[in-house]
Amino acid sequence: MILEIRDLKVSYNDIEVVRGIDLSIDKGECVGLVGESGCGKSTIGLSITKLIPREKGRIDAGSILLEGKDILSLDPDGLRAIRGRRISYVFQDPFSSLNPVFTIYDQLKEVLPGKENTEKVISGILDSVGLSKIASHKRIYPHELSGGMQQRVMIAMAIASKPDLLVLDEPTTALDVTIQNQILELIMELKNKMRLSILFISHDLKTIFRLSDRVAIMYAGRIVEDASKENIILQPMHPYTMGLVSSIPSFEHRKERFNAIEGKAPLFSDLPKGCKFHPRCKFRIDRCLKEEPQLEETLGRGASRCIRTKELFSDGAIKST
């Protein structure tokens, strides 16, 4: 196991936004973390190397183990040894992540160890992400590249150190559809070639399905379902996951009414009692309004945070799609 997160709790301005997260990633596995905007998924990504902004946020509890070693207990020198080396990030906006006053060549050179920051190695890395045309040019700056090319540079910088874990936080959201597909194909190719372990964070379930081996669904600061991609697609267990899967547009059913989940996600400052999804859930019963369920292994298909999962399976409410 590369990464194991145990009971992680994070607050912003004294309001808890990550409310006890357990998540693991195996060697060579891509885990997709998906949920609505503001559900806490990006906060988990930032917590992995303690990048939560100090002026607003704090990690209140939990542990994050990188091959058994707790990252949260490391001193600044220990964190520097991990950030960008054993754990690398690719963020949503490549332009704001790249330094505008340094060339692409110099920025790649900066992330490589001294013995490896040769022109040949840098050219090889750029070539591996489909940027062979700029590999021989040392004077190219970020503003001279398109958004898609900038994101390829960010991926090149992320994989240059051959990290144990790659965290991708909405890496294609700012790109048009054609470029999105190219970047996803590149990530899949690199994952298979390098046996990368990946945490892929997105609000787009369809994108998550393309890349991930396993999917964790977040709602209101907690994981409500964690299962293989195949089980999530064919037979989701949690009512929220059912709603997400059924709302994915389909060409086959283009004439049918578009499915949507009623209502909206609650504010962290005003969470309902009991199950946090119950105000929007068509399967809710009185018990759901009083009792917040635990994330439990269910029917050998994965983990679900719903007191009615087994009952709904036996009644046929949960069906294969």
Coordinates of C-alpha atoms in Angstrom, one line a residue:
M1 CA 0.0 0.0 0.0
I2 CA 1.4 3.4 -1.0
L3 CA -0.9 5.7 0.9
E4 CA -3.3 5.2 3.7
I5 CA -5.5 8.0 5.2
R6 CA -7.0 7.3 8.6
D7 CA -9.8 9.4 10.2
L8 CA -8.6 12.7 8.6
K9 CA -10.4 15.8 9.9
V10 CA -9.8 19.3 8.5
S11 CA -11.3 22.6 9.4
Y12 CA -11.5 26.0 7.8
N13 CA -12.3 29.0 10.0
D14 CA -13.2 26.5 12.8
I15 CA -15.8 24.8 10.6
E16 CA -15.0 21.1 9.9
V17 CA -15.1 20.4 6.2
V18 CA -13.3 17.0 6.1
R19 CA -15.1 14.9 8.7
G20 CA -13.2 11.7 9.3
I21 CA -11.9 10.3 6.0
D22 CA -10.5 6.8 5.5
L23 CA -8.9 6.2 2.1
S24 CA -6.1 4.0 0.7
I25 CA -4.2 3.7 -2.5
D26 CA -2.2 0.6 -3.7
K27 CA 0.9 0.5 -5.8
G28 CA -0.1 1.1 -9.5
E29 CA -3.7 1.9 -8.6
C30 CA -5.7 5.0 -9.6
V31 CA -8.3 6.0 -7.1
G32 CA -10.9 8.5 -8.3
L33 CA -12.2 11.0 -5.6
V34 CA -15.4 12.6 -6.9
G35 CA -18.1 14.9 -5.5
E36 CA -19.8 18.2 -5.9
S37 CA -17.8 21.4 -5.7
G38 CA -17.1 22.3 -2.1
C39 CA -17.5 18.8 -0.7
G40 CA -13.9 18.7 0.7
K41 CA -12.2 16.6 -2.0
S42 CA -9.5 19.1 -2.9
T43 CA -8.8 19.7 0.8
I44 CA -7.9 16.0 1.1
G45 CA -5.4 16.4 -1.8
L46 CA -3.8 19.4 -0.1
S47 CA -3.7 17.6 3.3
I48 CA -1.6 14.8 1.9
T49 CA 1.6 17.0 2.2
K50 CA 0.2 19.6 4.7
L51 CA -0.4 22.3 2.1
I52 CA -3.6 23.6 3.9
P53 CA -3.3 27.4 4.1
R54 CA -2.3 28.1 7.7
E55 CA -4.2 31.4 8.0
K56 CA -7.6 29.7 7.4
G57 CA -7.3 26.0 7.8
R58 CA -5.9 23.3 10.0
I59 CA -5.7 19.5 10.2
D60 CA -7.4 18.6 13.4
A61 CA -7.0 14.8 13.6
G62 CA -6.0 11.7 11.7
S63 CA -2.9 10.3 10.0
I64 CA -1.7 10.1 6.4
L65 CA 0.7 7.2 6.0
L66 CA 3.1 7.1 3.0
E67 CA 4.3 3.5 3.0
G68 CA 3.7 3.4 6.7
K69 CA 5.3 6.7 7.7
D70 CA 3.0 9.4 9.0
I71 CA 3.4 12.5 6.8
L72 CA 1.6 14.7 9.3
S73 CA 4.3 14.1 11.9
L74 CA 7.2 15.2 9.7
D75 CA 9.1 18.4 10.3
P76 CA 9.7 21.0 7.5
D77 CA 12.8 19.2 6.2
G78 CA 11.0 15.9 6.1
L79 CA 8.1 17.5 4.2
R80 CA 10.5 19.1 1.7
A81 CA 12.0 15.6 1.0
I82 CA 8.5 14.4 0.0
R83 CA 6.9 17.3 -1.8
G84 CA 7.6 17.2 -5.5
R85 CA 9.7 14.1 -5.1
R86 CA 7.8 11.2 -3.5
I87 CA 4.4 12.9 -4.0
S88 CA 3.8 15.2 -7.0
Y89 CA 0.8 17.4 -7.8
V90 CA -0.9 18.6 -11.0
F91 CA -3.4 21.3 -10.3
Q92 CA -6.4 22.7 -12.3
D93 CA -4.8 25.8 -13.7
P94 CA -1.4 25.2 -15.3
F95 CA -0.8 28.9 -16.1
S96 CA -0.9 30.0 -12.4
S97 CA 1.2 27.0 -11.4
L98 CA 4.1 27.8 -13.8
N99 CA 6.5 30.6 -13.0
P100 CA 6.1 33.2 -15.8
V101 CA 9.6 34.6 -15.6
F102 CA 11.5 31.2 -16.0
T103 CA 11.7 29.1 -19.1
I104 CA 10.1 25.7 -19.3
Y105 CA 13.6 24.2 -19.6
D106 CA 14.8 25.9 -16.4
Q107 CA 11.6 24.9 -14.4
L108 CA 12.1 21.3 -15.4
K109 CA 15.8 21.5 -14.5
E110 CA 14.8 22.8 -11.1
V111 CA 12.7 19.7 -10.1
L112 CA 15.4 17.2 -11.2
P113 CA 18.2 16.0 -9.0
G114 CA 21.6 17.5 -9.9
K115 CA 22.9 14.4 -11.7
E116 CA 19.8 14.0 -13.8
N117 CA 19.1 17.6 -14.9
T118 CA 20.9 17.2 -18.2
E119 CA 19.6 18.4 -21.5
K120 CA 19.2 14.7 -22.6
V121 CA 17.0 13.8 -19.6
I122 CA 14.9 16.9 -19.9
S123 CA 14.3 16.3 -23.6
G124 CA 13.3 12.7 -22.8
I125 CA 10.8 13.8 -20.2
L126 CA 9.2 16.4 -22.5
D127 CA 9.1 13.8 -25.3
S128 CA 7.3 11.4 -22.9
V129 CA 4.4 13.9 -22.5
G130 CA 4.1 14.7 -26.3
L131 CA 6.2 17.9 -26.3
S132 CA 9.1 16.7 -28.5
K133 CA 8.8 19.8 -30.6
I134 CA 9.8 22.1 -27.8
A135 CA 12.3 19.8 -26.2
S136 CA 15.2 21.3 -28.2
H137 CA 14.2 24.9 -27.4
K138 CA 15.6 26.3 -24.1
R139 CA 14.1 29.8 -24.4
I140 CA 10.3 29.0 -24.4
Y141 CA 8.2 30.6 -21.6
P142 CA 4.8 29.4 -20.3
H143 CA 2.9 32.3 -22.0
E144 CA 4.1 31.0 -25.4
L145 CA 2.3 27.7 -24.9
S146 CA -1.4 26.8 -25.2
G147 CA -3.3 25.6 -22.2
G148 CA -3.0 22.0 -23.2
M149 CA 0.7 22.3 -23.7
Q150 CA 1.1 24.0 -20.3
Q151 CA -0.7 21.2 -18.6
R152 CA 1.6 18.7 -20.4
V153 CA 4.5 20.6 -18.9
M154 CA 3.0 20.4 -15.5
I155 CA 2.6 16.6 -15.9
A156 CA 6.2 16.4 -17.1
M157 CA 7.4 18.3 -14.0
A158 CA 5.2 16.0 -11.8
I159 CA 6.6 12.7 -13.2
A160 CA 10.2 13.9 -13.5
S161 CA 11.1 12.8 -10.0
K162 CA 9.4 9.4 -10.6
P163 CA 7.1 9.9 -7.6
D164 CA 5.4 7.2 -5.5
L165 CA 2.1 9.1 -5.8
L166 CA 0.7 11.5 -8.3
V167 CA -2.2 13.8 -7.1
L168 CA -4.3 15.2 -10.0
D169 CA -6.7 17.9 -8.9
E170 CA -9.2 18.7 -11.7
P171 CA -6.3 18.6 -14.2
T172 CA -8.6 18.9 -17.3
T173 CA -11.3 21.3 -16.1
A174 CA -9.8 24.4 -17.6
L175 CA -9.3 22.8 -21.0
D176 CA -11.6 22.3 -24.0
V177 CA -13.1 18.9 -24.7
T178 CA -10.6 17.8 -27.3
I179 CA -7.6 18.8 -25.2
Q180 CA -9.2 17.1 -22.2
N181 CA -9.3 13.8 -24.1
Q182 CA -5.6 14.2 -25.1
I183 CA -4.5 14.8 -21.5
L184 CA -6.5 11.9 -20.2
E185 CA -5.0 9.6 -22.8
L186 CA -1.6 10.8 -21.8
I187 CA -2.2 10.2 -18.1
M188 CA -3.5 6.7 -18.8
E189 CA -0.4 5.9 -20.9
L190 CA 2.0 7.2 -18.3
K191 CA 0.1 5.3 -15.5
N192 CA 0.5 2.0 -17.4
K193 CA 4.1 2.6 -18.5
M194 CA 5.4 3.9 -15.0
R195 CA 3.0 1.9 -12.8
L196 CA 2.0 5.2 -11.2
S197 CA -0.2 5.4 -8.1
I198 CA -2.7 8.2 -8.7
L199 CA -5.3 10.1 -6.7
F200 CA -7.5 11.6 -9.3
I201 CA -9.8 14.4 -7.9
S202 CA -12.7 15.6 -10.0
H203 CA -16.4 16.6 -10.0
D204 CA -16.9 14.8 -13.3
L205 CA -17.9 11.2 -12.8
K206 CA -17.5 10.3 -16.4
T207 CA -13.9 11.5 -16.4
I208 CA -13.2 9.6 -13.2
F209 CA -14.6 6.4 -14.8
R210 CA -12.2 6.7 -17.8
L211 CA -9.1 6.7 -15.6
S212 CA -9.8 5.1 -12.2
D213 CA -9.6 1.6 -10.9
R214 CA -11.5 2.4 -7.8
V215 CA -13.9 5.3 -7.0
A216 CA -14.6 7.0 -3.7
I217 CA -17.7 9.2 -3.7
M218 CA -17.7 12.2 -1.3
Y219 CA -20.7 14.1 0.1
A220 CA -20.6 16.9 2.8
G221 CA -17.1 16.1 3.9
R222 CA -17.4 12.4 4.1
I223 CA -16.9 9.4 1.8
V224 CA -20.4 7.8 1.2
E225 CA -19.3 5.0 -1.1
D226 CA -16.0 3.3 -2.0
A227 CA -16.0 0.6 -4.5
S228 CA -14.5 -0.7 -7.8
K229 CA -15.2 1.4 -10.9
E230 CA -17.2 -1.5 -12.3
N231 CA -19.4 -1.8 -9.3
I232 CA -20.0 1.9 -9.1
I233 CA -21.1 1.9 -12.8
L234 CA -23.2 -1.2 -12.8
Q235 CA -24.7 -1.3 -9.4
P236 CA -24.1 1.8 -7.1
M237 CA -25.1 1.2 -3.5
H238 CA -25.5 4.6 -2.0
P239 CA -28.5 6.7 -3.0
Y240 CA -26.3 9.7 -3.8
T241 CA -24.1 7.6 -6.1
M242 CA -27.2 6.3 -7.8
G243 CA -28.2 9.8 -8.5
L244 CA -24.8 10.8 -9.9
V245 CA -24.6 7.7 -12.2
S246 CA -28.1 8.2 -13.5
S247 CA -27.5 11.9 -14.2
I248 CA -24.6 11.1 -16.7
P249 CA -25.8 12.2 -20.2
S250 CA -26.2 9.3 -22.6
F251 CA -26.5 9.4 -26.4
E252 CA -28.7 6.3 -26.3
H253 CA -31.2 8.1 -24.1
R254 CA -30.9 11.6 -25.5
K255 CA -34.7 11.9 -26.0
E256 CA -35.4 11.1 -22.4
R257 CA -35.8 13.6 -19.6
F258 CA -32.5 14.5 -18.0
N259 CA -32.1 13.1 -14.5
A260 CA -31.0 15.3 -11.7
I261 CA -30.6 15.0 -8.0
E262 CA -33.2 17.2 -6.3
G263 CA -32.1 19.9 -3.8
K264 CA -28.6 21.1 -3.1
A265 CA -25.7 20.1 -0.9
P266 CA -25.9 21.5 2.6
L267 CA -23.5 24.2 4.0
F268 CA -20.9 22.9 6.4
S269 CA -22.0 25.5 8.8
D270 CA -25.6 24.1 8.8
L271 CA -25.4 20.4 8.3
P272 CA -28.6 18.4 9.0
K273 CA -28.9 15.9 11.7
G274 CA -28.6 12.2 10.9
C275 CA -27.6 11.2 7.4
K276 CA -26.4 14.4 5.6
F277 CA -28.0 13.3 2.4
H278 CA -31.4 12.6 3.8
P279 CA -33.0 15.9 2.7
R280 CA -32.4 14.9 -1.0
C281 CA -32.9 11.1 -0.7
K282 CA -35.9 9.4 -2.1
F283 CA -35.3 6.3 0.1
R284 CA -35.2 8.1 3.4
I285 CA -37.0 6.8 6.5
D286 CA -37.4 8.4 9.9
R287 CA -34.3 6.7 11.2
C288 CA -32.2 8.5 8.5
L289 CA -33.2 11.9 10.1
K290 CA -31.7 10.9 13.5
E291 CA -28.8 8.5 12.8
E292 CA -25.6 9.2 10.8
P293 CA -24.5 5.9 9.3
Q294 CA -21.0 4.6 9.3
L295 CA -19.0 3.6 6.1
E296 CA -19.3 -0.2 6.1
E297 CA -18.4 -3.0 3.8
T298 CA -21.6 -4.2 2.2
L299 CA -22.4 -7.4 0.4
G300 CA -18.8 -7.8 -0.7
R301 CA -19.2 -5.1 -3.2
G302 CA -17.4 -2.2 -1.5
A303 CA -18.3 0.2 1.3
S304 CA -21.4 2.3 1.7
R305 CA -22.6 4.9 4.2
C306 CA -26.3 4.1 4.2
I307 CA -28.3 2.2 6.7
R308 CA -30.7 0.9 4.0
T309 CA -28.2 -0.5 1.4
K310 CA -28.8 -4.2 2.2
E311 CA -32.5 -3.7 2.5
L312 CA -32.7 -1.9 -0.9
F313 CA -30.7 -4.7 -2.5
S314 CA -33.0 -7.3 -1.2
D315 CA -36.1 -5.3 -2.2
G316 CA -34.7 -4.8 -5.7
A317 CA -34.6 -1.0 -5.4
I318 CA -30.9 -1.3 -6.4
K319 CA -30.6 -2.8 -9.8
S320 CA -27.8 -3.4 -12.3
T321 CA -27.7 -0.7 -15.0

